[in-house]
Short mmCIF file of C-alpha atoms and ligand atoms in Angstrom, two decimals:
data_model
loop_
_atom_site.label_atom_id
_atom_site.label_comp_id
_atom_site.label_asym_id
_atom_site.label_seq_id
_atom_site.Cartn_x
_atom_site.Cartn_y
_atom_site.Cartn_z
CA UNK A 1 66.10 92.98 -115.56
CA UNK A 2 62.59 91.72 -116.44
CA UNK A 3 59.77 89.91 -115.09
CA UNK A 4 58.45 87.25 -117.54
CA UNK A 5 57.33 84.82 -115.24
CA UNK A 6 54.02 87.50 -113.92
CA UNK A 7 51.33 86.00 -115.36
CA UNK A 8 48.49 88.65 -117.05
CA UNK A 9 45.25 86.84 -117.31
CA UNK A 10 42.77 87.95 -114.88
CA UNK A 11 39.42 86.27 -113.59
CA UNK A 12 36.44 87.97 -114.89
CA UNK A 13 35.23 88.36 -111.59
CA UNK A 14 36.94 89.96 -108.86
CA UNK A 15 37.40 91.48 -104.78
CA UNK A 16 36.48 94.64 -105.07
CA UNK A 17 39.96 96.88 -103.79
CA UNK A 18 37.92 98.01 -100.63
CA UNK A 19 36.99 94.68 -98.89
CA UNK A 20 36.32 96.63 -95.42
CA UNK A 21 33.98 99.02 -97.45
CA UNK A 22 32.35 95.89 -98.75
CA UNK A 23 32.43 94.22 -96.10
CA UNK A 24 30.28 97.10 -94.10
CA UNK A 25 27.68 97.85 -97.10
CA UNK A 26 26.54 94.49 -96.97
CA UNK A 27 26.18 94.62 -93.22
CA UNK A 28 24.15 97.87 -92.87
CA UNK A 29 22.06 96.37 -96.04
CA UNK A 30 21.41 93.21 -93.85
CA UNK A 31 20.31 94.98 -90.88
CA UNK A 32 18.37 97.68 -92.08
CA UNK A 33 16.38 94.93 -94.34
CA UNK A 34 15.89 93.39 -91.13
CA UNK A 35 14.46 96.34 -89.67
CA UNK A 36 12.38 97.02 -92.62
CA UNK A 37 11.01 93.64 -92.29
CA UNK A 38 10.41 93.99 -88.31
CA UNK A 39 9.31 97.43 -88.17
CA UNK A 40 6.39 96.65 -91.26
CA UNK A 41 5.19 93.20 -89.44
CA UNK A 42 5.00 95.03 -86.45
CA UNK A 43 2.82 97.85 -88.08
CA UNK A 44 4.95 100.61 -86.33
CA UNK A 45 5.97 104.26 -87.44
CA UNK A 46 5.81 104.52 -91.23
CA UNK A 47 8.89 107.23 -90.75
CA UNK A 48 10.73 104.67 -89.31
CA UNK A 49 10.76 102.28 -92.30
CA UNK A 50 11.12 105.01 -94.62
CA UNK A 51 13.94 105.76 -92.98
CA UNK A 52 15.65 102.42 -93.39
CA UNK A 53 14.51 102.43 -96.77
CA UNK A 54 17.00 105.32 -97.21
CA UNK A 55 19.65 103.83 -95.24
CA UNK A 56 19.37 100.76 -97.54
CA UNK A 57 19.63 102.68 -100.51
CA UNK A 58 22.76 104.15 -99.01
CA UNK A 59 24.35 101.00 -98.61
CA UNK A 60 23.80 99.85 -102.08
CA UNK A 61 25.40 102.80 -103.07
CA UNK A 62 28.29 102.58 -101.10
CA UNK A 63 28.42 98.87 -102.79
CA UNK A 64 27.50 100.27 -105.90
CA UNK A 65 30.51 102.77 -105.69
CA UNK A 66 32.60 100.05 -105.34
CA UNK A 67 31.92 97.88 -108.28
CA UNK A 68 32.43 100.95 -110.39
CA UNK A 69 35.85 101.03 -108.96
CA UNK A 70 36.68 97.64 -109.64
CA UNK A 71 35.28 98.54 -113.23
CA UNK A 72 37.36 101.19 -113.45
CA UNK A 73 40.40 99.74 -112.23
CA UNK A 74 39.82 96.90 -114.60
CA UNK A 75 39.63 99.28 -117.65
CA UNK A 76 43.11 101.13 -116.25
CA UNK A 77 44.89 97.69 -116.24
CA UNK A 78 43.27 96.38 -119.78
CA UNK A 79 45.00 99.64 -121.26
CA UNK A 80 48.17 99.31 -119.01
CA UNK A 81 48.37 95.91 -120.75
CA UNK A 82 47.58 96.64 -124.21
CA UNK A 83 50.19 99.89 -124.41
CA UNK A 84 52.86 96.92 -122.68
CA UNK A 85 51.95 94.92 -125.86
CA UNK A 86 52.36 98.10 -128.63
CA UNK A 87 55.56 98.81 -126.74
CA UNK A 88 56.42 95.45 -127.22
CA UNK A 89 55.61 95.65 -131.15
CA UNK A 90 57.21 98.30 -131.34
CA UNK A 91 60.73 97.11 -129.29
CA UNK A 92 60.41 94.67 -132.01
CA UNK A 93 59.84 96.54 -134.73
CA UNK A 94 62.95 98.53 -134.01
CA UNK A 95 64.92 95.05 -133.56
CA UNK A 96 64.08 94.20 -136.62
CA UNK A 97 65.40 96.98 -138.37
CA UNK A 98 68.68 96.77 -136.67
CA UNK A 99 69.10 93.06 -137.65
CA UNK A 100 71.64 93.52 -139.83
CA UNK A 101 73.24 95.38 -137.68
CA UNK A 102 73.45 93.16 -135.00
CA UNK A 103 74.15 90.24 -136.92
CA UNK A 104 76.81 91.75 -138.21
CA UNK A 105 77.91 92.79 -134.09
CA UNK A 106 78.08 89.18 -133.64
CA UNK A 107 79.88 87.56 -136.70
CA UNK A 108 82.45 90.23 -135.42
CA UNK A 109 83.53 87.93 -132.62
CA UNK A 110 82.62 84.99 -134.01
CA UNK A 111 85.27 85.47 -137.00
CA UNK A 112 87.77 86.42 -134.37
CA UNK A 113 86.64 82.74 -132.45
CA UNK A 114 87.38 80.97 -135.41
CA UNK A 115 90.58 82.23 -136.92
CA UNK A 116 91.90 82.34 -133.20
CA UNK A 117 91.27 78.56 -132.99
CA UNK A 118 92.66 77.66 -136.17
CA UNK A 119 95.84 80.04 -135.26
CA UNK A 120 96.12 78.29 -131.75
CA UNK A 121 96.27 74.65 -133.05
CA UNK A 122 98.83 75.79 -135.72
CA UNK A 123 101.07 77.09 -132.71
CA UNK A 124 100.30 73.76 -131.06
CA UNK A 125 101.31 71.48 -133.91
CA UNK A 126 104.73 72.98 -134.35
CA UNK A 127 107.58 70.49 -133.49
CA UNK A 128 108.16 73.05 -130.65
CA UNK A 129 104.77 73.67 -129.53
CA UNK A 130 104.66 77.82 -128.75
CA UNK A 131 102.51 77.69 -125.95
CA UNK A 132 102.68 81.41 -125.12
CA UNK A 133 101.09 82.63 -128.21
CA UNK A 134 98.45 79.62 -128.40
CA UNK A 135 97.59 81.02 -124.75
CA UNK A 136 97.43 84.51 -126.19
CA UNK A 137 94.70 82.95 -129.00
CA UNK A 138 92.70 81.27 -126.35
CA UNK A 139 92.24 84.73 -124.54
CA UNK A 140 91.21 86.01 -127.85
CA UNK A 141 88.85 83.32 -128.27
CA UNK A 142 87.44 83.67 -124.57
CA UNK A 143 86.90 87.52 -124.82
CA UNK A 144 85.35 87.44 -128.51
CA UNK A 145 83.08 84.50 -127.04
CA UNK A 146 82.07 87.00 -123.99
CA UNK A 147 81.17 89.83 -126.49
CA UNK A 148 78.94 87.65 -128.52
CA UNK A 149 77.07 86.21 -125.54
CA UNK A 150 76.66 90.00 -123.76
CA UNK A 151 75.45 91.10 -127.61
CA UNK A 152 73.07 88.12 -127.67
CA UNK A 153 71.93 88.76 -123.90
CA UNK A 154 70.92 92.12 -124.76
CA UNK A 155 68.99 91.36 -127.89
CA UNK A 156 67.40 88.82 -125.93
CA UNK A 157 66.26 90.89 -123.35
CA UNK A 158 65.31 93.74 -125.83
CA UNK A 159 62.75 91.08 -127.59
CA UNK A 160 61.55 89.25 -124.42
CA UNK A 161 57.71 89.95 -123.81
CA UNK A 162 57.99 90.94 -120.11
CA UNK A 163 55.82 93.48 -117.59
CA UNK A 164 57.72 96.70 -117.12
CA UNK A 165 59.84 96.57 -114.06
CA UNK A 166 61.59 99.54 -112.06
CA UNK A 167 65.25 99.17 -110.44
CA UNK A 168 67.42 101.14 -109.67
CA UNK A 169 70.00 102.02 -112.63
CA UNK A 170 72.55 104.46 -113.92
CA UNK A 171 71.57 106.00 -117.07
CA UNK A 172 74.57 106.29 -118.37
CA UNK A 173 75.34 102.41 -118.06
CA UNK A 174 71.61 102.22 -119.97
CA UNK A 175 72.84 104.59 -122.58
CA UNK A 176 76.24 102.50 -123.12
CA UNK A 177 74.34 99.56 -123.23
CA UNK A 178 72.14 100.74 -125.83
CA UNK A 179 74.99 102.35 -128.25
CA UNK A 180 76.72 98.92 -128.31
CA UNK A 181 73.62 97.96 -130.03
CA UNK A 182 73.24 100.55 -132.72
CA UNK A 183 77.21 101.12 -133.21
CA UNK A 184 76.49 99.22 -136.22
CA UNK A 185 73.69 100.76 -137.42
CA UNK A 186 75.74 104.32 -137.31
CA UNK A 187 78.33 102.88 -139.14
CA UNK A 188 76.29 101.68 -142.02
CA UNK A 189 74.37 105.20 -142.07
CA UNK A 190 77.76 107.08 -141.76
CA UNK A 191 77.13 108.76 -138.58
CA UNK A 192 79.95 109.66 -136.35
CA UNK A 193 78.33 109.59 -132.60
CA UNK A 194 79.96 112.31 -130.23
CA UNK A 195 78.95 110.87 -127.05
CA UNK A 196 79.49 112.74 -123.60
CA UNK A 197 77.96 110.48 -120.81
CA UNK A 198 77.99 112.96 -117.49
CA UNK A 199 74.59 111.63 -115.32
CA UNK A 200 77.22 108.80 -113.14
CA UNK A 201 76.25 110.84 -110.00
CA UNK A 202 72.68 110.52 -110.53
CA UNK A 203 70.53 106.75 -110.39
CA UNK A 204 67.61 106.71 -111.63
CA UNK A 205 64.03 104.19 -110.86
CA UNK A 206 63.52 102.29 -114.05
CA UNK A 207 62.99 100.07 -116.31
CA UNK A 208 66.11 98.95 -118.49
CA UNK A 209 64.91 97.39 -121.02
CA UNK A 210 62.14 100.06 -121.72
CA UNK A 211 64.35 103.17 -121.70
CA UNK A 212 66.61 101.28 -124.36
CA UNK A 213 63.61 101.21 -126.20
CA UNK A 214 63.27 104.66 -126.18
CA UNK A 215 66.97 105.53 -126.98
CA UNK A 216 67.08 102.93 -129.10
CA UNK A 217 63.94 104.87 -130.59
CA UNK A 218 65.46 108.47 -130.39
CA UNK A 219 68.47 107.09 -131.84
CA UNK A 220 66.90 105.36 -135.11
CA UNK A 221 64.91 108.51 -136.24
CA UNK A 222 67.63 110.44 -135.79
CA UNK A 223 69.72 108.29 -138.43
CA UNK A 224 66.34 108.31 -140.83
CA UNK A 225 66.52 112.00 -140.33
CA UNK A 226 70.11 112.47 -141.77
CA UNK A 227 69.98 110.18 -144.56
CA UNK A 228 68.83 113.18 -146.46
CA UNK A 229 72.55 115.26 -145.53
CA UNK A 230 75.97 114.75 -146.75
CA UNK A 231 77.95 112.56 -144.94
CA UNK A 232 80.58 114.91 -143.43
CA UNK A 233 77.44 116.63 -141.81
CA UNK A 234 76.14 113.80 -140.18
CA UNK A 235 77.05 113.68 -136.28
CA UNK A 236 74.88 112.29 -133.53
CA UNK A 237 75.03 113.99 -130.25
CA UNK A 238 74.24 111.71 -127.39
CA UNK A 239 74.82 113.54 -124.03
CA UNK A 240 73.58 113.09 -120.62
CA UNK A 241 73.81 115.27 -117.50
CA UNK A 242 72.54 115.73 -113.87
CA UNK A 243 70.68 119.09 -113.42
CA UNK A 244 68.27 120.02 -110.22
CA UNK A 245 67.85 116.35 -109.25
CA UNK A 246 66.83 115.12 -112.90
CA UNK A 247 69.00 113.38 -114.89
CA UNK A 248 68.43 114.50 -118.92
CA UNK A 249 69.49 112.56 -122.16
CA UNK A 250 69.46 114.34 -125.33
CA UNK A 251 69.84 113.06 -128.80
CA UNK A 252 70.72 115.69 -131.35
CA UNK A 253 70.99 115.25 -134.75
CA UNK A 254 72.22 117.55 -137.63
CA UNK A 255 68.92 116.44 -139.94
CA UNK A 256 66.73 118.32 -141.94
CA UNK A 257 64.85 119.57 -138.92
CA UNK A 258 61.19 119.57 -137.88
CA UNK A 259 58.99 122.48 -139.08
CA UNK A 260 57.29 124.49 -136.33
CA UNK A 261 53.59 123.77 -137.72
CA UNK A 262 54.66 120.01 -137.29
CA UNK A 263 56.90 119.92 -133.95
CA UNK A 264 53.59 120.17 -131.67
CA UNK A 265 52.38 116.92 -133.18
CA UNK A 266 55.26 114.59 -133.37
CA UNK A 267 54.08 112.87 -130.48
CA UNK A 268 50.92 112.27 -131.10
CA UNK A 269 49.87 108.64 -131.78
CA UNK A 270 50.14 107.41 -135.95
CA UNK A 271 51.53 111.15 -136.65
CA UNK A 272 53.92 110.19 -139.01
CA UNK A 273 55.33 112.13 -142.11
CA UNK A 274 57.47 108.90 -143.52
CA UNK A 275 56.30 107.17 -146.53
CA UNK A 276 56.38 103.76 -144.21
CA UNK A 277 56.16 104.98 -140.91
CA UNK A 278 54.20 103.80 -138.07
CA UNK A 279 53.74 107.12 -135.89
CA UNK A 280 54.14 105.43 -133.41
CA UNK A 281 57.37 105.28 -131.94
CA UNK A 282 57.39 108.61 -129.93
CA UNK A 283 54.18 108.34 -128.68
CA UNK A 284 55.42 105.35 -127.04
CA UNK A 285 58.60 106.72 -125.85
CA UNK A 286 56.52 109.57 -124.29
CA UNK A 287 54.56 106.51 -122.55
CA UNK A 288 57.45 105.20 -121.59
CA UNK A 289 58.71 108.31 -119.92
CA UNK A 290 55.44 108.83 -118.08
CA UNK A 291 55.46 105.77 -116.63
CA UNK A 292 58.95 106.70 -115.00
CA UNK A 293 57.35 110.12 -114.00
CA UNK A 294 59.73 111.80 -116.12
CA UNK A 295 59.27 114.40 -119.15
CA UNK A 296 60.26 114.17 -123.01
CA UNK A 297 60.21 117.31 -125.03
CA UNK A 298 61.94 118.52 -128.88
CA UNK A 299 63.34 121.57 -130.30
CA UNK A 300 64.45 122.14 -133.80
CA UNK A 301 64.85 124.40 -136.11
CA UNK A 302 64.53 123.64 -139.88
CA UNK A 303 67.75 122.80 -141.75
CA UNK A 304 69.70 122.75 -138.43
CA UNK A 305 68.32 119.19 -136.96
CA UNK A 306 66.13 118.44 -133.96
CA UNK A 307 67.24 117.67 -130.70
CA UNK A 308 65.21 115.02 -128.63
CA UNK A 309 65.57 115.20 -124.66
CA UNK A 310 64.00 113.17 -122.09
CA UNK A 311 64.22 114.05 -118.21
CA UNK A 312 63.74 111.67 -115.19
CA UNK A 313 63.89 112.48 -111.46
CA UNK A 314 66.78 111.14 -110.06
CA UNK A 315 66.26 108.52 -107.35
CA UNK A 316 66.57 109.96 -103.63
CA UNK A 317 68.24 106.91 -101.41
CA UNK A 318 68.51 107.05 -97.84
CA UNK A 319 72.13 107.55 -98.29
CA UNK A 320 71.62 111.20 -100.34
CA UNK A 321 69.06 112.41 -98.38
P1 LIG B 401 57.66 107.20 -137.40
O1 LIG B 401 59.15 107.18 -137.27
O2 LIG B 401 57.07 105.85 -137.67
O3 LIG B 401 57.13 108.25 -138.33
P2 LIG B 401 57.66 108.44 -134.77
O4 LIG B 401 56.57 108.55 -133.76
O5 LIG B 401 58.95 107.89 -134.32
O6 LIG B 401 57.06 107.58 -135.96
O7 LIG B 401 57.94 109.89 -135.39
C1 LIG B 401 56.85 110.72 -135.77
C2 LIG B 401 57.34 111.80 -136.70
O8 LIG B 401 58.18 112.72 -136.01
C3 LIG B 401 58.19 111.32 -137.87
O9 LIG B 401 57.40 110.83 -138.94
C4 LIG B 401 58.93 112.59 -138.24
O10 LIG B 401 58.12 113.47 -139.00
C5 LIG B 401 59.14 113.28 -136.91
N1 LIG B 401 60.49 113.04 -136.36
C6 LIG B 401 60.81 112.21 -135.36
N2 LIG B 401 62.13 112.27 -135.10
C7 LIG B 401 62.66 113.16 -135.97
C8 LIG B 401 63.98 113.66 -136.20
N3 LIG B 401 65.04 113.26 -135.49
N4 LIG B 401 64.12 114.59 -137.19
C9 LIG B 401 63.07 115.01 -137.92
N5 LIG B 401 61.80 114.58 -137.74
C10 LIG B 401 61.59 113.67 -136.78
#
């Protein structure tokens, strides 16, 4: 799913990208300084040595050229590195204000363990042992222990520092995946989530853990949003769908909506209009989608809620083309 183990220091100095155009300035340097030498010992045609005067300078700016590409590159990956670190912040961030929630997903099964183990020895300590039902605890106690460890796997994964890392997925799975997470969290805001997953016919390239950060994302604003309804008008839409070979999620929420004079700006880095807010989580997400060539756009309309959709280009195999 991720990729801890690449390492991300890099030496300070390094092969320039082109070797072969290297390679070839520093030869045409060589022998033209050669010639410069030969043709000025041997007093000949000033033109001459001019002339590989300006051939030199070439080459050193073909090599030249080079080493601002290297520069360049190196600037690209410094800020490839340091938005992988905000996202990471951020991934965090958003962990941390599900906590509860998540604890709370995992004493779930853990109560179930333990009164399923102290129900299973009482059925084994009767004069007539009832071994039926103390099997029917022990598959209690095996599938609560399963939905623990896949709660704690994805937590895990959600906090690991790791470099982004495309693979083919189903968005839909990712979206399950994610809700499983934040069930909790709707719960405790008193959100009913009407969910309609439709995108199973298209896979998608990408990175797992970073669209559940942007769900995830989508998904906690959305409940900030409605705090300010009544409860009966709090529903979370979370569709998906497959249309002209993208796939599209959209997260819709019945909020107070986003004025038009603010809706251009939402995802603009530390744009925030919450008294502790970051601005930073859908700038991110928009990052996020980039990097999987896709698009993320909003509509709302005041006092009718905002709708959040993101759209990635669904993954063309040998087998559908
Ligand atoms: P933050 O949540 O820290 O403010 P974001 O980048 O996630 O940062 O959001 C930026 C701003 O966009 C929010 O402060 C809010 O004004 C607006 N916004 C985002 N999602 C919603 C939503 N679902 N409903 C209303 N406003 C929203």
């Amino acid at each position: 799913m991720c990729n801890p183990g690449k390492k991300t220091s890099r030496p300070l100095i390094r092969v320039s990208p082109k070797p072969l155009q290297s390679v070839l300035a520093w030869l045409v340097s060589l022998s033209v300084a050669c010639g410069i030498i030969i043709d000025t010992r041997t007093e000949t045609d000033l033109a001459t040595t001019l002339f590989c005067i300006m051939l030199l300078l070439m080459a050193i700016n073909l090599f030249s050229i080079n080493v601002v590409i290297v520069g360049a590159k190196q600037t690209e990956e410094a800020l490839f590195r340091a938005q992988t670190q905000l996202a990471h912040v951020n991934r965090v961030t958003s962990l941390g204000e599900l906590a509860a929630s998540i604890a709370h997903e995992v004493n779930q099964p853990l109560a179930v363990i333990t009164s399923s183990g102290a129900a299973c020895r009482n059925w084994l300590s009767r004069p007539v042992p009832d071994l039926d039902e103390a099997r029917k605890s022990l598959d209690r106690i095996i599938n609560s222990s399963s939905r623990a460890n896949e709660i704690t796997s994805r937590v895990r994964a959600l906090s690991r520092k790791c470099d982004p890392l495309r693979q083919t997925e189903s968005l839909d799975d990712i979206v399950r995946d994610t809700l499983s997470l934040v069930r909790h969290e709707l719960a405790h805001h008193k959100i009913s989530p009407k969910i309609d997953l439709a995108a199973f016919t298209g896979q998608i390239s990408a990175d797992r853990v970073q669209l559940q950060q942007v769900i995830i994302n989508l998904i906690i604003n959305a409940c900030h949003a409605m705090n300010a309804v009544q409860v009966c008008e709090r529903t979370l839409y979370v569709r998906t769908w497959v249309k002209d070979s993208e796939v599209v999620l959209e997260v819709a929420d019945q909020g107070s909506g986003i004025p038009a004079n603010i809706l251009p700006h939402v995802f603009t880095p530390f744009f925030t209009t919450k008294e502790n807010g970051l601005g930073l989580g859908l700038s991110i997400c928009r990052s996020i989608i980039d990097f999987h060539d896709g698009r993320i756009w909003a509509t709302s309309a005041t006092g009718k809620g905002s709708a959040f959709l993101f759209a990635l280009p669904v993954l063309v195999t040998s087998e559908s083309s």
